[in-house]
């Protein structure tokens, strides 16, 4: 299976910078357009962590691709739930819903948006009937912490009756498209793996450093583009973290709340270790897996963390060789992880020797954040009897590709060598701060070009 499939898309978020309107490209609109135009279309369920911009995406997609948008929010308008209690017939549902919108609901012309759908189980179930009885209507739904709410209320998503898409934080490529589209055009037009001119490479690296300080949350990047300063950016990041803490109390059961909090706050400590394997004792002395497994699952379902499993052997398929007792846990956004660790931007921008280990953790988290939207499923990692550990392993066509992440330009490291001697992979990747090149059979990808990993792997020749 080909692990890289994300496409470049155009969804426009407007930002002001030096009184100039800037546009940022998102990697989801092309998929939404394909969904709109498909002959065998199902209702669409948009998933993603809180504050990544799901509502904005749905409304903007509707405005730019439909004549009308009929927007329904089940948290703001509680009376909507009564409509779905009365009937399961789509025609009658639409007649009732039309009383809550000023826009006509017409097949092919209207995008129907069900926002905060987790607040109404019957609305979630109605997607089945739209699929079976009224496929001529375009219906898109989303909800805050939908996965968590579904489990808490013992709800079920209509299996086979909806198409699911996931929205991620804004990527660096999307960010760079807004800041300097010529840089993106240059990289897109490259036809082989070769050094970028220094003037271009240094500019991209500089923008990447700005991006990793802030992360990919739309509200935070909005402040960056408006030149509002790091103090306001830090406040915005903290506000998002505080919102997540409130979500723990709102959506989790009483016994789960302190465990989720403790686990979430332990992430920086987990990743600061030289061996980043997740250890329950780091959360709390004497903590055991059975006490915190539900808390970890909660954070996964909320889209706030990624659990990366160890594999004992790089064989096909990779998940057949995973060790479910050995894993690493990363945050879904590098900017939020930095703020969660209370790591000041000044430390990142300096050569502070005390920052060495966590620097590697942030680099790994940012690379993982880049890889996941390009991949069919999560990567794995490989270790061998405490002798070596390869940071990530992915499946790409008929290749299993080992990946090593270096925080700076030091390319020495025995782990990739140990793996290579044992398994002789055709393709090997190392992320560093050095320029793009192939060295001793390894594709050296600078961190700032990780969003083009699929391109570099496809261009690689033995």
PDB file of C-alpha atoms in Angstrom, residues 211-418:
ATOM      1  CA  UNK A 211       6.541  27.946  12.029  1.00  0.00           C
ATOM      2  CA  UNK A 212       7.810  25.380  14.545  1.00  0.00           C
ATOM      3  CA  UNK A 213       7.789  28.011  17.305  1.00  0.00           C
ATOM      4  CA  UNK A 214       4.091  28.650  16.693  1.00  0.00           C
ATOM      5  CA  UNK A 215       2.769  25.346  15.366  1.00  0.00           C
ATOM      6  CA  UNK A 216      -0.113  24.980  12.944  1.00  0.00           C
ATOM      7  CA  UNK A 217      -3.183  26.193  14.839  1.00  0.00           C
ATOM      8  CA  UNK A 218      -5.020  28.769  12.660  1.00  0.00           C
ATOM      9  CA  UNK A 219      -5.641  31.275  15.471  1.00  0.00           C
ATOM     10  CA  UNK A 220      -1.953  31.305  16.393  1.00  0.00           C
ATOM     11  CA  UNK A 221      -0.706  31.706  12.818  1.00  0.00           C
ATOM     12  CA  UNK A 222      -3.213  34.501  12.343  1.00  0.00           C
ATOM     13  CA  UNK A 223      -1.433  36.412  15.120  1.00  0.00           C
ATOM     14  CA  UNK A 224       1.959  35.637  13.574  1.00  0.00           C
ATOM     15  CA  UNK A 225       0.893  36.966  10.182  1.00  0.00           C
ATOM     16  CA  UNK A 226      -0.438  40.100  11.834  1.00  0.00           C
ATOM     17  CA  UNK A 227       2.958  40.655  13.500  1.00  0.00           C
ATOM     18  CA  UNK A 228       1.328  40.698  16.922  1.00  0.00           C
ATOM     19  CA  UNK A 229       4.463  39.480  18.723  1.00  0.00           C
ATOM     20  CA  UNK A 230       5.416  36.353  20.646  1.00  0.00           C
ATOM     21  CA  UNK A 231       3.699  37.447  23.848  1.00  0.00           C
ATOM     22  CA  UNK A 232       0.270  37.344  22.206  1.00  0.00           C
ATOM     23  CA  UNK A 233       1.171  34.079  20.471  1.00  0.00           C
ATOM     24  CA  UNK A 234       2.116  32.527  23.818  1.00  0.00           C
ATOM     25  CA  UNK A 235      -1.209  33.663  25.290  1.00  0.00           C
ATOM     26  CA  UNK A 236      -3.121  32.174  22.353  1.00  0.00           C
ATOM     27  CA  UNK A 237      -1.303  28.849  22.672  1.00  0.00           C
ATOM     28  CA  UNK A 238      -1.981  28.768  26.402  1.00  0.00           C
ATOM     29  CA  UNK A 239      -5.657  29.596  25.822  1.00  0.00           C
ATOM     30  CA  UNK A 240      -5.959  26.574  23.549  1.00  0.00           C
ATOM     31  CA  UNK A 241      -4.282  24.361  26.151  1.00  0.00           C
ATOM     32  CA  UNK A 242      -6.643  25.721  28.806  1.00  0.00           C
ATOM     33  CA  UNK A 243      -9.601  24.969  26.546  1.00  0.00           C
ATOM     34  CA  UNK A 244      -8.432  21.368  26.233  1.00  0.00           C
ATOM     35  CA  UNK A 245      -8.189  21.117  30.015  1.00  0.00           C
ATOM     36  CA  UNK A 246     -11.783  22.311  30.272  1.00  0.00           C
ATOM     37  CA  UNK A 247     -12.744  19.675  27.703  1.00  0.00           C
ATOM     38  CA  UNK A 248     -11.273  16.993  29.947  1.00  0.00           C
ATOM     39  CA  UNK A 249     -13.726  18.029  32.667  1.00  0.00           C
ATOM     40  CA  UNK A 250     -16.663  18.402  30.288  1.00  0.00           C
ATOM     41  CA  UNK A 251     -16.391  15.195  28.293  1.00  0.00           C
ATOM     42  CA  UNK A 252     -14.496  12.755  30.528  1.00  0.00           C
ATOM     43  CA  UNK A 253     -15.898  10.754  33.433  1.00  0.00           C
ATOM     44  CA  UNK A 254     -15.002  11.934  36.921  1.00  0.00           C
ATOM     45  CA  UNK A 255     -12.344   9.233  37.570  1.00  0.00           C
ATOM     46  CA  UNK A 256     -10.767   9.875  34.154  1.00  0.00           C
ATOM     47  CA  UNK A 257     -10.274  13.636  34.574  1.00  0.00           C
ATOM     48  CA  UNK A 258      -7.133  13.653  36.784  1.00  0.00           C
ATOM     49  CA  UNK A 259      -5.617  10.764  34.827  1.00  0.00           C
ATOM     50  CA  UNK A 260      -6.102  12.520  31.489  1.00  0.00           C
ATOM     51  CA  UNK A 261      -4.643  15.716  32.953  1.00  0.00           C
ATOM     52  CA  UNK A 262      -1.642  13.908  34.403  1.00  0.00           C
ATOM     53  CA  UNK A 263      -0.974  11.971  31.216  1.00  0.00           C
ATOM     54  CA  UNK A 264      -1.317  15.048  28.980  1.00  0.00           C
ATOM     55  CA  UNK A 265       0.996  17.111  31.200  1.00  0.00           C
ATOM     56  CA  UNK A 266       3.565  14.289  31.253  1.00  0.00           C
ATOM     57  CA  UNK A 267       4.156  14.487  27.481  1.00  0.00           C
ATOM     58  CA  UNK A 268       7.179  16.821  27.690  1.00  0.00           C
ATOM     59  CA  UNK A 269       8.774  14.551  30.313  1.00  0.00           C
ATOM     60  CA  UNK A 270       8.065  11.448  28.244  1.00  0.00           C
ATOM     61  CA  UNK A 271       9.698  12.963  25.168  1.00  0.00           C
ATOM     62  CA  UNK A 272      12.625  14.564  27.008  1.00  0.00           C
ATOM     63  CA  UNK A 273      14.064  11.120  27.789  1.00  0.00           C
ATOM     64  CA  UNK A 274      16.849   9.874  25.523  1.00  0.00           C
ATOM     65  CA  UNK A 275      14.734   6.773  24.988  1.00  0.00           C
ATOM     66  CA  UNK A 276      11.304   8.234  24.236  1.00  0.00           C
ATOM     67  CA  UNK A 277       9.416   5.007  24.956  1.00  0.00           C
ATOM     68  CA  UNK A 278       6.275   5.853  26.913  1.00  0.00           C
ATOM     69  CA  UNK A 279       6.545   4.913  30.590  1.00  0.00           C
ATOM     70  CA  UNK A 280       3.541   5.048  32.908  1.00  0.00           C
ATOM     71  CA  UNK A 281       5.782   5.686  35.921  1.00  0.00           C
ATOM     72  CA  UNK A 282       6.709   9.057  34.398  1.00  0.00           C
ATOM     73  CA  UNK A 283       3.077  10.134  34.820  1.00  0.00           C
ATOM     74  CA  UNK A 284       3.012   9.272  38.491  1.00  0.00           C
ATOM     75  CA  UNK A 285       5.069   7.063  40.761  1.00  0.00           C
ATOM     76  CA  UNK A 286       3.509   3.617  40.848  1.00  0.00           C
ATOM     77  CA  UNK A 287       1.185   4.288  37.885  1.00  0.00           C
ATOM     78  CA  UNK A 288       0.145   1.211  35.934  1.00  0.00           C
ATOM     79  CA  UNK A 289      -1.078   0.661  32.410  1.00  0.00           C
ATOM     80  CA  UNK A 290      -4.543  -0.525  33.423  1.00  0.00           C
ATOM     81  CA  UNK A 291      -5.118   2.746  35.313  1.00  0.00           C
ATOM     82  CA  UNK A 292      -4.161   5.020  32.429  1.00  0.00           C
ATOM     83  CA  UNK A 293      -5.080   3.076  29.290  1.00  0.00           C
ATOM     84  CA  UNK A 294      -8.524   4.720  29.086  1.00  0.00           C
ATOM     85  CA  UNK A 295      -6.978   8.160  29.603  1.00  0.00           C
ATOM     86  CA  UNK A 296      -4.543   7.557  26.743  1.00  0.00           C
ATOM     87  CA  UNK A 297      -7.354   6.303  24.524  1.00  0.00           C
ATOM     88  CA  UNK A 298      -9.365   9.434  25.390  1.00  0.00           C
ATOM     89  CA  UNK A 299      -6.543  11.704  24.220  1.00  0.00           C
ATOM     90  CA  UNK A 300      -6.150   9.660  21.036  1.00  0.00           C
ATOM     91  CA  UNK A 301      -9.864   9.873  20.263  1.00  0.00           C
ATOM     92  CA  UNK A 302      -9.745  13.617  20.890  1.00  0.00           C
ATOM     93  CA  UNK A 303      -6.995  13.839  18.251  1.00  0.00           C
ATOM     94  CA  UNK A 304      -4.550  15.400  20.717  1.00  0.00           C
ATOM     95  CA  UNK A 305      -1.878  12.697  20.685  1.00  0.00           C
ATOM     96  CA  UNK A 306      -0.427  10.065  18.370  1.00  0.00           C
ATOM     97  CA  UNK A 307       0.649   6.667  19.681  1.00  0.00           C
ATOM     98  CA  UNK A 308       3.527   5.221  17.637  1.00  0.00           C
ATOM     99  CA  UNK A 309       4.103   1.489  18.201  1.00  0.00           C
ATOM    100  CA  UNK A 310       7.356  -0.405  18.139  1.00  0.00           C
ATOM    101  CA  UNK A 311       7.831  -3.123  15.528  1.00  0.00           C
ATOM    102  CA  UNK A 312       9.950  -6.202  16.132  1.00  0.00           C
ATOM    103  CA  UNK A 313      10.609  -6.726  12.435  1.00  0.00           C
ATOM    104  CA  UNK A 314      10.149  -4.546   9.320  1.00  0.00           C
ATOM    105  CA  UNK A 315       7.903  -6.933   7.417  1.00  0.00           C
ATOM    106  CA  UNK A 316       4.722  -6.564   5.349  1.00  0.00           C
ATOM    107  CA  UNK A 317       2.319  -5.410   6.665  1.00  0.00           C
ATOM    108  CA  UNK A 318       4.037  -3.402   9.349  1.00  0.00           C
ATOM    109  CA  UNK A 319       1.119  -3.558  11.781  1.00  0.00           C
ATOM    110  CA  UNK A 320       1.416  -7.354  11.864  1.00  0.00           C
ATOM    111  CA  UNK A 321       4.741  -6.920  13.692  1.00  0.00           C
ATOM    112  CA  UNK A 322       3.798  -4.218  16.188  1.00  0.00           C
ATOM    113  CA  UNK A 323       4.414  -4.655  19.891  1.00  0.00           C
ATOM    114  CA  UNK A 324       1.328  -3.169  21.577  1.00  0.00           C
ATOM    115  CA  UNK A 325       3.143  -2.918  24.924  1.00  0.00           C
ATOM    116  CA  UNK A 326       5.925  -0.699  23.570  1.00  0.00           C
ATOM    117  CA  UNK A 327       5.095   2.708  22.110  1.00  0.00           C
ATOM    118  CA  UNK A 328       5.910   6.416  22.036  1.00  0.00           C
ATOM    119  CA  UNK A 329       3.359   9.222  22.419  1.00  0.00           C
ATOM    120  CA  UNK A 330       3.638  12.558  20.602  1.00  0.00           C
ATOM    121  CA  UNK A 331       1.491  15.714  20.592  1.00  0.00           C
ATOM    122  CA  UNK A 332      -0.527  16.515  17.474  1.00  0.00           C
ATOM    123  CA  UNK A 333       0.980  20.019  17.179  1.00  0.00           C
ATOM    124  CA  UNK A 334       4.586  21.086  17.776  1.00  0.00           C
ATOM    125  CA  UNK A 335       3.660  24.609  18.895  1.00  0.00           C
ATOM    126  CA  UNK A 336       1.288  23.316  21.554  1.00  0.00           C
ATOM    127  CA  UNK A 337       3.905  20.804  22.719  1.00  0.00           C
ATOM    128  CA  UNK A 338       6.449  23.604  23.114  1.00  0.00           C
ATOM    129  CA  UNK A 339       3.972  25.650  25.138  1.00  0.00           C
ATOM    130  CA  UNK A 340       2.926  22.621  27.192  1.00  0.00           C
ATOM    131  CA  UNK A 341       6.611  22.196  28.091  1.00  0.00           C
ATOM    132  CA  UNK A 342       6.789  25.902  29.057  1.00  0.00           C
ATOM    133  CA  UNK A 343       9.755  26.220  26.725  1.00  0.00           C
ATOM    134  CA  UNK A 344      10.373  29.859  25.825  1.00  0.00           C
ATOM    135  CA  UNK A 345      11.079  30.852  22.214  1.00  0.00           C
ATOM    136  CA  UNK A 346      14.376  32.407  23.350  1.00  0.00           C
ATOM    137  CA  UNK A 347      15.735  29.013  24.359  1.00  0.00           C
ATOM    138  CA  UNK A 348      14.879  27.505  20.984  1.00  0.00           C
ATOM    139  CA  UNK A 349      16.485  30.393  19.125  1.00  0.00           C
ATOM    140  CA  UNK A 350      19.662  30.202  21.223  1.00  0.00           C
ATOM    141  CA  UNK A 351      22.337  27.513  21.434  1.00  0.00           C
ATOM    142  CA  UNK A 352      21.447  26.643  25.023  1.00  0.00           C
ATOM    143  CA  UNK A 353      23.241  23.429  25.941  1.00  0.00           C
ATOM    144  CA  UNK A 354      20.506  22.444  28.401  1.00  0.00           C
ATOM    145  CA  UNK A 355      18.023  22.237  25.542  1.00  0.00           C
ATOM    146  CA  UNK A 356      19.761  19.426  23.627  1.00  0.00           C
ATOM    147  CA  UNK A 357      17.529  16.438  24.473  1.00  0.00           C
ATOM    148  CA  UNK A 358      14.192  18.203  24.187  1.00  0.00           C
ATOM    149  CA  UNK A 359      15.368  19.797  20.943  1.00  0.00           C
ATOM    150  CA  UNK A 360      15.446  16.302  19.469  1.00  0.00           C
ATOM    151  CA  UNK A 361      11.965  15.605  20.820  1.00  0.00           C
ATOM    152  CA  UNK A 362      10.521  18.741  19.218  1.00  0.00           C
ATOM    153  CA  UNK A 363      12.228  17.882  15.927  1.00  0.00           C
ATOM    154  CA  UNK A 364      10.737  14.368  15.974  1.00  0.00           C
ATOM    155  CA  UNK A 365       7.294  15.720  16.830  1.00  0.00           C
ATOM    156  CA  UNK A 366       7.404  18.234  13.981  1.00  0.00           C
ATOM    157  CA  UNK A 367       8.530  15.567  11.484  1.00  0.00           C
ATOM    158  CA  UNK A 368       5.789  13.201  12.629  1.00  0.00           C
ATOM    159  CA  UNK A 369       3.257  16.030  12.283  1.00  0.00           C
ATOM    160  CA  UNK A 370       4.464  16.424   8.699  1.00  0.00           C
ATOM    161  CA  UNK A 371       4.449  12.701   7.851  1.00  0.00           C
ATOM    162  CA  UNK A 372       0.974  11.792   9.097  1.00  0.00           C
ATOM    163  CA  UNK A 373      -1.099  13.840   6.590  1.00  0.00           C
ATOM    164  CA  UNK A 374       0.999  12.266   3.825  1.00  0.00           C
ATOM    165  CA  UNK A 375       0.558   8.733   5.121  1.00  0.00           C
ATOM    166  CA  UNK A 376      -1.960   5.924   5.094  1.00  0.00           C
ATOM    167  CA  UNK A 377      -1.986   5.309   8.833  1.00  0.00           C
ATOM    168  CA  UNK A 378       0.549   6.110  11.526  1.00  0.00           C
ATOM    169  CA  UNK A 379       4.257   5.293  11.207  1.00  0.00           C
ATOM    170  CA  UNK A 380       5.990   2.812  13.525  1.00  0.00           C
ATOM    171  CA  UNK A 381       9.436   2.784  15.099  1.00  0.00           C
ATOM    172  CA  UNK A 382      12.019  -0.002  15.353  1.00  0.00           C
ATOM    173  CA  UNK A 383      14.378  -0.968  18.158  1.00  0.00           C
ATOM    174  CA  UNK A 384      16.797  -3.820  18.699  1.00  0.00           C
ATOM    175  CA  UNK A 385      17.661  -5.115  22.175  1.00  0.00           C
ATOM    176  CA  UNK A 386      18.534  -1.644  23.482  1.00  0.00           C
ATOM    177  CA  UNK A 387      21.334  -1.463  20.889  1.00  0.00           C
ATOM    178  CA  UNK A 388      19.675   0.741  18.312  1.00  0.00           C
ATOM    179  CA  UNK A 389      16.435   2.583  17.608  1.00  0.00           C
ATOM    180  CA  UNK A 390      15.147   3.990  14.339  1.00  0.00           C
ATOM    181  CA  UNK A 391      12.788   6.920  14.980  1.00  0.00           C
ATOM    182  CA  UNK A 392      10.136   6.061  12.384  1.00  0.00           C
ATOM    183  CA  UNK A 393       9.460   3.289   9.883  1.00  0.00           C
ATOM    184  CA  UNK A 394       6.947   3.720   7.060  1.00  0.00           C
ATOM    185  CA  UNK A 395       5.634   1.596   4.231  1.00  0.00           C
ATOM    186  CA  UNK A 396       5.926   3.111   0.754  1.00  0.00           C
ATOM    187  CA  UNK A 397       4.736   0.932  -2.091  1.00  0.00           C
ATOM    188  CA  UNK A 398       6.934  -2.160  -2.002  1.00  0.00           C
ATOM    189  CA  UNK A 399       9.513  -0.470   0.244  1.00  0.00           C
ATOM    190  CA  UNK A 400       9.771  -0.315   4.013  1.00  0.00           C
ATOM    191  CA  UNK A 401      11.601   2.932   4.731  1.00  0.00           C
ATOM    192  CA  UNK A 402      13.559   3.595   7.955  1.00  0.00           C
ATOM    193  CA  UNK A 403      13.671   7.233   9.092  1.00  0.00           C
ATOM    194  CA  UNK A 404      16.148   8.925  11.385  1.00  0.00           C
ATOM    195  CA  UNK A 405      15.554  12.430  12.769  1.00  0.00           C
ATOM    196  CA  UNK A 406      18.490  14.608  13.812  1.00  0.00           C
ATOM    197  CA  UNK A 407      17.782  17.934  15.511  1.00  0.00           C
ATOM    198  CA  UNK A 408      20.735  19.599  13.802  1.00  0.00           C
ATOM    199  CA  UNK A 409      23.271  18.742  11.101  1.00  0.00           C
ATOM    200  CA  UNK A 410      25.010  15.873  12.892  1.00  0.00           C
ATOM    201  CA  UNK A 411      24.517  12.906  10.611  1.00  0.00           C
ATOM    202  CA  UNK A 412      26.475  10.362  12.630  1.00  0.00           C
ATOM    203  CA  UNK A 413      24.424   7.749  14.446  1.00  0.00           C
ATOM    204  CA  UNK A 414      24.649   4.015  14.658  1.00  0.00           C
ATOM    205  CA  UNK A 415      20.928   3.179  14.693  1.00  0.00           C
ATOM    206  CA  UNK A 416      20.299   3.616  10.969  1.00  0.00           C
ATOM    207  CA  UNK A 417      23.541   1.748  10.237  1.00  0.00           C
ATOM    208  CA  UNK A 418      22.540  -1.156  12.484  1.00  0.00           C
TER     209      UNK A 418
END
